[in-house]
């Protein structure tokens, strides 16, 4: 019988990520219908502190987000933890307190569920090590954290690593898996090592449809099979591009993926148009600027109106003035968030 440690606190900060090849449509228990690739960010993080003590008479979980109780997310995490008994048999013996905060504002096109669920999964894996006194091998630790994070939010599995990360089984990447994400960064061309991401804030309003509901729309979508075939081809091509450093092809695939996602939303039943007039104006100006300047700058979007503008750091002195002079007038209060490729999660010293 394991002699469990009685109480303690653990903290992890974990990044959000932006998908280049989109995961859209799921099956089974949070498994993807197609493989995806993302870039983990540096500055857009969730910091989570998990405290535990032997279970008393109170609730198993208390959850604070930025110092305030968030009932809806508390309920989501309670359900999430309730489904983890097979993976963390000790959980039912402990009372948990979770405190979480983001370095970025809500509804900005930054995937908060990815950073939140990955940081929580990392805390749970560290808790397992602490109370059992048994340390996992590093690869095993992150693989388990990615597996657990996936059960909370599919894209969260990609946030347990830095750089470029693949998730979803594919014949073009032998290490890939539906169960957990796999880092791809050691294979990437140097041009991607310090890639920049300017997040252009068109609207901070809450999304019309949640990502979870959006995935469900793919179940009976008339173009689902064609989309999954397209995503698999794009995945294979993007792996090659990340190795070769071909920025023209990188931008072509990335932008096509973003617009395919929004096309699927517009063709679904019910239908959702998440692009705003200013989003379309920005897209036209970005493409026009790229054509006239030969600066390799491209866009992607998640399921919302805000744009991620990606480009090599070597072009920053040209791109930032372009944003300020040509794009900021179409942004909510002229605001955008400056971010870049990050190195992945970090354990917080307690």
XYZ file of C-alpha atoms in Angstrom:
350
model
C 0.000 0.000 0.000
C 1.327 3.446 -0.968
C 1.858 5.845 1.918
C 0.348 8.991 0.448
C 1.589 12.438 1.409
C -1.130 14.323 3.284
C -1.186 17.788 1.738
C 0.650 20.174 -0.540
C 0.509 22.745 -3.357
C 1.732 22.585 -6.944
C 1.789 25.224 -9.648
C 2.237 25.128 -13.414
C 1.982 27.754 -16.118
C 1.056 26.499 -19.555
C 0.668 28.299 -22.890
C -2.197 28.639 -25.252
C -1.524 27.488 -28.794
C -2.701 28.512 -32.238
C -3.570 25.708 -34.647
C -2.052 25.865 -38.126
C -3.802 22.678 -39.225
C -7.205 22.772 -37.558
C -8.743 20.058 -35.403
C -12.450 20.293 -36.193
C -14.630 17.281 -35.500
C -14.175 14.641 -32.823
C -15.116 11.045 -32.127
C -15.190 8.713 -29.131
C -13.764 10.172 -25.941
C -12.207 13.427 -27.162
C -10.398 11.850 -30.111
C -9.774 13.923 -33.256
C -11.259 13.122 -36.659
C -8.121 14.519 -38.292
C -4.542 15.335 -37.259
C -3.592 18.900 -36.355
C -0.472 21.019 -35.864
C -0.153 24.039 -33.595
C 2.372 26.594 -32.428
C 2.566 27.127 -28.669
C 2.705 30.766 -27.612
C 5.119 32.468 -25.214
C 3.176 35.236 -23.460
C -0.419 33.953 -23.521
C -0.390 31.665 -20.482
C -2.594 30.203 -17.784
C -1.068 29.930 -14.307
C -2.719 27.284 -12.141
C -2.035 26.400 -8.512
C -3.485 23.135 -7.190
C -3.642 22.609 -3.421
C -4.698 19.296 -1.903
C -5.483 17.868 1.509
C -7.238 14.755 2.828
C -10.912 14.789 2.004
C -13.202 16.203 4.707
C -16.926 16.833 4.741
C -16.909 19.685 2.223
C -16.979 19.737 -1.575
C -14.198 17.898 -3.354
C -13.316 21.019 -5.345
C -13.176 24.779 -4.922
C -12.176 26.811 -7.964
C -11.136 30.448 -8.236
C -10.408 32.226 -11.505
C -8.454 35.442 -11.027
C -9.543 35.498 -7.396
C -13.262 34.961 -8.015
C -15.405 31.868 -7.942
C -16.467 30.703 -11.395
C -19.355 28.275 -10.956
C -19.634 27.175 -14.592
C -15.952 26.297 -14.905
C -15.985 24.758 -11.434
C -18.742 22.420 -12.623
C -16.754 21.589 -15.768
C -13.643 20.757 -13.746
C -15.654 18.721 -11.219
C -17.021 16.617 -14.091
C -13.537 16.366 -15.604
C -12.005 15.169 -12.319
C -14.862 12.709 -11.794
C -13.876 10.956 -15.024
C -10.219 10.553 -14.039
C -10.520 7.882 -11.346
C -9.023 5.231 -13.643
C -5.961 7.403 -14.244
C -5.528 8.929 -10.755
C -6.934 6.450 -8.239
C -5.987 8.714 -5.317
C -8.239 11.604 -6.368
C -11.306 10.470 -4.430
C -9.279 10.669 -1.186
C -8.431 14.353 -1.560
C -10.082 17.733 -1.382
C -8.745 20.073 -4.059
C -8.468 23.837 -4.330
C -7.644 25.255 -7.754
C -6.652 28.856 -8.382
C -6.136 29.957 -11.969
C -5.322 33.161 -13.846
C -4.595 34.124 -17.441
C -2.051 36.584 -18.779
C -4.454 37.435 -21.613
C -8.035 38.777 -21.736
C -11.112 36.684 -22.519
C -12.629 36.345 -25.991
C -9.533 37.439 -27.886
C -9.010 34.485 -30.190
C -6.628 32.892 -27.700
C -7.604 29.361 -26.685
C -8.044 29.640 -22.921
C -9.329 26.071 -22.504
C -6.068 24.771 -24.017
C -3.853 26.632 -21.562
C -6.214 26.080 -18.596
C -6.692 22.342 -19.037
C -3.051 21.676 -19.851
C -1.830 23.546 -16.769
C -4.344 21.638 -14.611
C -3.284 18.303 -16.152
C 0.360 19.091 -15.414
C -0.569 19.924 -11.809
C -2.390 16.594 -11.449
C 0.597 14.661 -12.798
C 2.884 16.500 -10.378
C 0.438 15.785 -7.555
C 0.626 12.084 -8.394
C 4.411 12.220 -8.151
C 4.323 14.125 -4.867
C 1.863 11.990 -2.969
C 3.264 8.658 -4.193
C 6.920 9.630 -3.998
C 7.446 8.006 -7.414
C 8.857 10.231 -10.160
C 7.979 9.507 -13.774
C 10.477 9.666 -16.607
C 10.222 13.062 -18.344
C 8.785 11.666 -21.590
C 6.239 9.614 -19.660
C 5.250 12.617 -17.520
C 4.485 14.891 -20.469
C 2.804 12.131 -22.462
C 0.468 11.432 -19.529
C -0.150 15.162 -19.022
C -1.063 15.475 -22.708
C -3.378 12.474 -22.474
C -5.139 13.926 -19.393
C -5.314 17.426 -20.877
C -6.954 15.988 -24.012
C -9.800 14.570 -21.912
C -10.555 18.109 -20.706
C -10.075 19.916 -24.021
C -8.749 18.329 -27.183
C -6.435 21.179 -28.165
C -5.036 21.286 -24.606
C -2.998 18.160 -25.375
C -0.851 20.303 -27.703
C -0.152 22.885 -24.982
C 1.954 20.571 -22.800
C 4.833 21.163 -25.229
C 6.488 24.237 -26.663
C 7.086 25.117 -30.286
C 5.302 23.174 -33.013
C 3.190 20.260 -31.839
C 1.267 17.537 -33.689
C -1.814 15.735 -32.413
C -3.759 13.041 -34.223
C -2.703 9.824 -35.882
C -1.177 10.134 -39.340
C 0.837 7.847 -41.602
C 3.083 10.822 -42.401
C 4.379 11.079 -38.801
C 5.158 7.746 -37.176
C 5.212 9.123 -33.619
C 1.746 10.696 -33.912
C -1.208 9.537 -31.831
C -4.884 10.304 -31.280
C -4.371 9.790 -27.535
C -1.809 12.531 -26.895
C 0.184 15.213 -28.705
C 3.803 14.921 -29.844
C 6.377 17.724 -30.166
C 7.670 18.400 -33.658
C 10.030 21.305 -32.880
C 13.322 19.445 -33.205
C 12.523 18.820 -36.866
C 11.736 22.442 -37.760
C 13.687 24.804 -40.003
C 15.544 27.684 -38.264
C 13.241 30.308 -39.845
C 10.463 29.105 -37.513
C 12.516 29.205 -34.303
C 11.488 32.753 -33.342
C 8.198 33.050 -35.217
C 5.989 35.975 -34.202
C 2.216 36.116 -33.618
C 0.357 39.425 -33.489
C -3.210 38.759 -32.331
C -5.482 41.346 -33.952
C -8.532 42.013 -31.771
C -11.547 42.667 -33.988
C -14.105 41.887 -31.285
C -14.001 40.858 -27.626
C -17.623 39.684 -27.625
C -18.259 36.112 -26.556
C -18.273 33.620 -29.443
C -21.684 32.781 -30.919
C -20.925 29.064 -30.718
C -18.604 27.174 -28.381
C -15.820 25.024 -29.794
C -17.511 21.953 -28.321
C -20.762 22.756 -30.154
C -18.787 23.491 -33.310
C -17.194 20.052 -33.244
C -20.631 18.460 -32.913
C -21.763 20.231 -36.082
C -19.262 18.123 -38.014
C -21.085 14.887 -37.165
C -23.685 15.368 -39.896
C -21.868 17.940 -41.993
C -22.268 17.424 -45.773
C -18.570 18.153 -46.357
C -17.139 16.269 -43.355
C -15.379 13.488 -45.269
C -13.902 15.943 -47.772
C -12.693 18.138 -44.906
C -10.968 15.280 -43.094
C -9.244 14.234 -46.334
C -8.147 17.841 -46.899
C -6.816 18.136 -43.345
C -4.760 14.953 -43.725
C -3.184 16.262 -46.936
C -2.507 19.644 -45.352
C -0.996 17.946 -42.296
C 1.450 15.981 -44.433
C 2.361 19.078 -46.453
C 2.803 21.216 -43.324
C 5.222 18.704 -41.801
C 7.330 19.046 -44.944
C 7.097 22.841 -44.864
C 8.183 23.032 -41.218
C 11.272 21.017 -42.189
C 12.042 22.919 -45.411
C 11.297 26.487 -44.293
C 9.173 27.242 -47.393
C 7.293 30.297 -46.091
C 5.181 30.747 -49.221
C 3.728 27.256 -48.900
C 3.433 27.665 -45.102
C 1.236 30.736 -45.579
C -0.829 29.105 -48.341
C -1.693 26.068 -46.202
C -2.230 28.048 -42.991
C -4.636 30.536 -44.584
C -6.515 27.827 -46.465
C -7.008 25.944 -43.196
C -8.380 29.032 -41.449
C -10.852 29.824 -44.212
C -11.867 26.149 -44.540
C -12.810 26.167 -40.858
C -15.016 29.211 -41.312
C -16.488 27.808 -44.520
C -17.496 24.681 -42.602
C -19.200 26.837 -39.972
C -21.134 28.746 -42.633
C -22.206 25.487 -44.318
C -23.276 23.739 -41.119
C -26.819 23.342 -39.798
C -27.380 25.574 -37.950
C -25.113 27.983 -39.793
C -22.737 30.445 -38.125
C -20.939 33.398 -39.704
C -18.168 34.258 -37.284
C -16.177 36.534 -39.579
C -16.955 40.229 -39.108
C -16.697 42.952 -41.779
C -13.466 44.191 -40.219
C -12.053 40.653 -40.279
C -12.553 40.531 -44.044
C -11.049 44.004 -44.471
C -7.980 42.913 -42.512
C -7.589 39.770 -44.615
C -7.660 41.809 -47.824
C -5.117 44.308 -46.481
C -2.779 41.563 -45.238
C -2.840 39.848 -48.627
C -2.331 43.139 -50.470
C 0.597 44.081 -48.237
C 2.213 40.682 -48.712
C 1.905 40.987 -52.488
C 3.320 44.525 -52.658
C 6.092 44.146 -50.073
C 7.125 40.480 -50.473
C 7.085 40.234 -46.676
C 6.136 36.628 -45.733
C 3.290 37.457 -43.369
C 0.143 35.333 -43.173
C -3.002 34.935 -41.107
C -4.953 32.274 -39.338
C -8.120 32.346 -37.218
C -9.786 30.137 -34.679
C -13.592 29.897 -34.506
C -14.055 33.654 -34.071
C -13.383 36.999 -35.768
C -9.901 37.735 -34.394
C -6.812 37.225 -36.543
C -3.434 35.727 -35.674
C -0.817 37.393 -37.883
C 2.248 35.134 -38.157
C 5.649 36.101 -39.539
C 9.421 35.592 -38.972
C 11.042 37.783 -36.327
C 13.422 39.131 -38.965
C 10.439 40.975 -40.494
C 9.231 42.547 -37.236
C 10.548 46.043 -38.012
C 8.440 46.084 -41.172
C 5.316 44.270 -39.933
C 4.694 46.227 -36.705
C 4.547 49.626 -38.496
C 2.203 48.028 -41.051
C -0.122 46.901 -38.240
C -0.031 50.322 -36.589
C -0.615 52.327 -39.779
C -2.851 50.059 -41.882
C -4.622 47.585 -39.599
C -5.136 49.160 -36.165
C -8.055 51.296 -37.357
C -10.071 48.079 -37.884
C -9.334 46.693 -34.411
C -11.434 47.113 -31.280
C -9.924 50.180 -29.585
C -6.942 49.729 -31.895
C -5.668 46.867 -29.756
C -3.563 43.857 -30.614
C -1.528 41.408 -28.531
C 2.145 40.812 -29.271
C 3.171 37.181 -28.883
C 5.585 34.639 -30.367
C 6.541 30.979 -30.386
C 7.099 29.772 -26.851
C 9.157 27.041 -25.243
C 6.289 25.350 -23.402
C 5.025 24.938 -19.831
C 7.032 25.770 -16.739
C 6.602 24.512 -13.193
C 5.991 27.351 -10.750
C 8.298 27.497 -7.747
C 6.107 27.381 -4.671
